[in-house]
Amino acid sequence: AQKITQTQPGMFVQEKEAVTLDCTYDTSDPSYGLFWYKQPSSGEMIFLIYQGSYDQQNATEGRYSLNFQKARKSANLVISASQLGDSAMYFCAMREGGAGNNRKLIWGLGTSLAVNP
Amino acid sequence: DAMVIQNPRYQVTQFGKPVTLSCSQTLNHNVMYWYQQKSSQAPKLLFHYYDKDFNNEADTPDNFQSRRPNTSFCFLDIRSPGLGDAAMYLCATSRHKNPYEQYFGPGTRLTVT
């Protein structure tokens, strides 16, 4: 069955340092997409980065990069040069299936990140 | 700026009193979703619309209904709110094409008294 696992309930990082948030997934579908979202205390869910299962390169968006290791079924989020505003809950999510019908996301339980000054 | 708007941001209702939450989008996306998120939990999908096609999740209680009168607007109706329905309700949209990243509104925090 499809599943997303985030094993770190909480993480701390010093400002300006890099941090890696772990995400492993389980699926039997060869075509899938992986997403990371940030949720600050205000509640809004903010899309950060996407990785498709057939993408050859690891996705990057500014300070965010996705360390995609397909054989290990992991999709870790790396935040470089942490800022105080990065303190938030981070969710990893997966969508199965290629372009077409499946629009539902499977969500992990989230990792709470605190950036220390 | 194109965006997803939810009103109100905070809603207080009484036990058993019907309540409607609203969502609008200027992204012209085909798909609109409603999620329920309780404290320290992941969002739970209630249902979604692909254009006018309504897709209900199997475990969504009958107490929750939705309407989408046009592309831009979608409503969540809770017919008889219980204390357990207190949560953040998130609306999201996505294009009809891959990779279906979802864009979320700011959420409505519902309190049931």
Coordinates of C-alpha atoms in Angstrom, one line a residue:
Chain A
A1 CA 0.0 0.0 0.0
Q2 CA 1.2 3.5 -0.7
K3 CA 2.7 5.2 2.3
I4 CA 4.8 8.2 3.3
T5 CA 7.1 8.0 6.4
Q6 CA 8.7 11.0 8.1
T7 CA 10.6 9.6 11.0
Q8 CA 11.7 13.0 12.6
P9 CA 8.8 14.5 14.6
G10 CA 11.0 17.5 15.5
M11 CA 14.3 19.0 14.3
F12 CA 16.5 21.8 15.4
V13 CA 19.0 23.7 13.3
Q14 CA 21.2 26.7 13.8
E15 CA 20.5 29.7 11.7
K16 CA 22.6 29.7 8.5
E17 CA 23.3 26.0 8.6
A18 CA 21.9 23.3 6.3
V19 CA 19.3 20.8 7.5
T20 CA 18.0 17.6 6.0
L21 CA 14.4 16.4 6.6
D22 CA 13.8 12.7 5.9
C23 CA 11.1 11.2 3.8
T24 CA 10.7 7.6 2.7
Y25 CA 7.9 6.3 0.6
D26 CA 6.4 3.0 -0.5
T27 CA 4.6 2.5 -3.7
S28 CA 4.3 -0.2 -6.4
D29 CA 3.5 2.2 -9.1
P30 CA 6.4 3.1 -11.3
S31 CA 5.0 6.5 -12.0
Y32 CA 4.6 8.9 -9.1
G33 CA 5.4 12.3 -7.8
L34 CA 6.8 13.5 -4.6
F35 CA 6.1 16.9 -3.0
W36 CA 7.3 18.9 0.0
Y37 CA 5.1 21.5 1.7
K38 CA 5.8 24.0 4.4
Q39 CA 3.1 24.9 7.0
P40 CA 4.0 27.9 9.2
S41 CA 2.1 28.4 12.5
S42 CA -0.4 30.6 10.5
G43 CA -1.7 27.4 8.9
E44 CA -1.3 28.0 5.2
M45 CA 0.2 25.1 3.3
I46 CA 3.0 26.3 1.0
F47 CA 4.2 24.2 -1.9
L48 CA 8.0 24.0 -1.9
I49 CA 9.3 21.5 -4.4
Y50 CA 8.3 18.6 -6.7
Q51 CA 10.2 15.5 -7.9
G52 CA 8.8 13.1 -10.6
S53 CA 9.7 9.5 -10.5
Y54 CA 11.2 9.7 -14.0
D55 CA 13.1 12.9 -13.4
Q56 CA 16.8 12.3 -13.9
Q57 CA 18.0 15.3 -11.9
N58 CA 17.3 16.1 -8.3
A59 CA 14.8 19.0 -8.0
T60 CA 16.0 22.3 -6.7
E61 CA 14.1 25.5 -5.9
G62 CA 16.3 28.3 -4.4
R63 CA 17.5 27.1 -1.0
Y64 CA 15.4 23.9 -1.3
S65 CA 16.7 20.8 -2.9
L66 CA 15.3 17.3 -3.0
N67 CA 17.7 14.4 -2.5
F68 CA 15.9 11.7 -4.5
Q69 CA 17.3 8.2 -4.1
K70 CA 14.9 6.0 -6.0
A71 CA 16.4 2.7 -5.1
R72 CA 16.1 3.5 -1.5
K73 CA 12.7 5.1 -1.9
S74 CA 13.7 8.2 -0.2
A75 CA 13.1 11.9 -1.0
N76 CA 14.8 14.0 1.6
L77 CA 14.4 17.7 1.7
V78 CA 17.6 19.8 2.1
I79 CA 17.3 23.4 3.2
S80 CA 20.5 25.3 2.8
A81 CA 21.4 28.4 4.8
S82 CA 18.5 28.1 7.3
Q83 CA 16.6 31.3 8.2
L84 CA 14.5 32.0 11.2
G85 CA 11.5 32.1 8.8
D86 CA 12.0 28.5 8.0
S87 CA 10.7 27.5 11.4
A88 CA 7.5 25.5 10.5
M89 CA 6.0 22.1 10.0
Y90 CA 7.2 20.3 6.8
F91 CA 5.1 17.7 5.1
C92 CA 6.2 15.2 2.5
A93 CA 3.5 13.9 0.2
M94 CA 3.2 11.5 -2.8
R95 CA 0.9 11.2 -5.7
E96 CA 0.7 8.0 -7.6
G97 CA 0.0 7.5 -11.3
G98 CA 1.0 9.4 -14.4
A99 CA -0.9 12.3 -16.0
G100 CA -4.5 11.4 -15.9
N101 CA -6.8 10.6 -13.1
N102 CA -5.2 10.3 -9.8
R103 CA -5.1 13.6 -8.1
K104 CA -5.0 12.5 -4.5
L105 CA -1.9 13.1 -2.3
I106 CA -0.7 10.7 0.4
W107 CA 0.7 12.7 3.3
G108 CA 3.4 12.0 5.9
L109 CA 2.9 13.0 9.5
G110 CA 5.2 16.0 9.2
T111 CA 8.4 17.2 10.8
S112 CA 8.5 20.3 13.0
L113 CA 11.6 22.4 12.3
A114 CA 12.9 25.0 14.6
V115 CA 15.6 27.4 13.5
N116 CA 17.7 28.8 16.4
P117 CA 19.2 32.2 16.2
Chain B
D1 CA -1.7 38.0 -7.8
A2 CA -3.5 34.7 -8.6
M3 CA -4.4 33.0 -5.4
V4 CA -6.7 30.8 -3.3
I5 CA -8.9 32.7 -0.8
Q6 CA -10.8 31.3 2.1
N7 CA -13.4 33.1 4.1
P8 CA -13.7 33.4 6.9
R9 CA -10.3 32.8 8.4
Y10 CA -11.9 32.0 11.8
Q11 CA -15.4 30.6 12.3
V12 CA -17.1 29.8 15.5
T13 CA -20.3 27.8 15.4
Q14 CA -22.5 26.1 17.9
F15 CA -22.9 22.4 18.3
G16 CA -25.4 21.2 15.7
K17 CA -25.7 24.6 13.9
P18 CA -25.0 24.4 10.2
V19 CA -22.0 26.2 8.9
T20 CA -20.6 27.0 5.5
L21 CA -17.0 27.7 4.6
S22 CA -16.1 29.2 1.3
C23 CA -13.2 29.1 -1.0
S24 CA -12.5 31.0 -4.2
Q25 CA -9.6 30.9 -6.6
T26 CA -8.2 33.1 -9.4
L27 CA -5.9 30.4 -10.7
N28 CA -8.5 29.0 -13.1
H29 CA -7.6 25.5 -11.9
N30 CA -9.8 22.6 -12.8
V31 CA -9.5 20.8 -9.5
M32 CA -10.5 22.0 -6.1
Y33 CA -10.0 20.1 -2.8
W34 CA -11.2 20.3 0.8
Y35 CA -9.1 19.0 3.6
Q36 CA -9.6 18.7 7.3
Q37 CA -6.5 19.1 9.4
K38 CA -6.6 18.6 13.2
S39 CA -3.9 19.7 15.5
S40 CA -0.5 18.1 14.9
Q41 CA -1.9 15.9 12.1
A42 CA -1.5 15.7 8.4
P43 CA -4.3 17.1 6.2
K44 CA -7.1 14.6 5.6
L45 CA -8.8 14.8 2.2
L46 CA -12.6 15.1 2.5
F47 CA -13.5 15.4 -1.2
H48 CA -12.5 17.1 -4.4
Y49 CA -14.0 18.4 -7.6
Y50 CA -12.6 17.9 -11.1
D51 CA -14.5 20.6 -12.9
K52 CA -18.1 19.6 -11.9
D53 CA -17.3 16.0 -11.2
F54 CA -17.5 15.4 -7.4
N55 CA -15.2 12.9 -5.8
N56 CA -16.0 11.9 -2.2
E57 CA -13.5 10.1 0.0
A58 CA -14.9 6.8 1.3
D59 CA -14.4 7.8 5.0
T60 CA -15.9 11.3 4.7
P61 CA -18.9 11.6 7.0
D62 CA -22.3 12.4 5.5
N63 CA -22.3 15.4 7.7
F64 CA -19.9 17.1 5.2
Q65 CA -21.2 18.3 1.9
S66 CA -19.7 20.4 -0.9
R67 CA -20.9 22.6 -3.7
R68 CA -19.0 24.0 -6.6
P69 CA -21.3 26.4 -8.5
N70 CA -18.6 27.6 -10.9
T71 CA -14.9 27.2 -11.6
S72 CA -13.9 29.9 -9.1
F73 CA -15.9 29.0 -6.0
C74 CA -16.3 25.9 -3.8
F75 CA -18.2 25.6 -0.5
L76 CA -17.9 23.2 2.4
D77 CA -21.1 22.7 4.3
I78 CA -21.2 21.0 7.7
R79 CA -24.8 20.2 8.3
S80 CA -24.6 19.4 12.1
P81 CA -21.2 20.2 13.5
G82 CA -20.0 18.2 16.4
L83 CA -17.2 19.0 18.8
G84 CA -15.0 16.6 16.9
D85 CA -15.3 18.7 13.7
A86 CA -13.3 21.5 15.2
A87 CA -10.3 21.7 13.0
M88 CA -8.5 23.8 10.3
Y89 CA -10.2 23.4 7.0
L90 CA -7.9 23.9 4.0
C91 CA -9.0 24.5 0.4
A92 CA -6.6 23.7 -2.4
T93 CA -6.5 23.8 -6.2
S94 CA -4.5 22.2 -8.9
R95 CA -4.3 22.2 -12.7
H96 CA -5.7 19.2 -14.6
K97 CA -2.2 18.4 -15.8
N98 CA 0.8 16.7 -14.2
P99 CA 2.4 17.3 -11.8
Y100 CA -0.7 18.3 -9.9
E101 CA 1.0 20.4 -7.3
Q102 CA -1.7 21.7 -5.0
Y103 CA -2.0 25.4 -4.1
F104 CA -3.6 26.0 -0.7
G105 CA -5.6 28.8 0.7
P106 CA -4.8 30.2 4.2
G107 CA -7.4 27.9 5.8
T108 CA -10.4 28.5 8.0
R109 CA -10.1 27.5 11.7
L110 CA -13.4 26.2 12.9
T111 CA -14.3 26.2 16.6
V112 CA -17.5 24.4 17.7
T113 CA -18.9 25.4 21.1

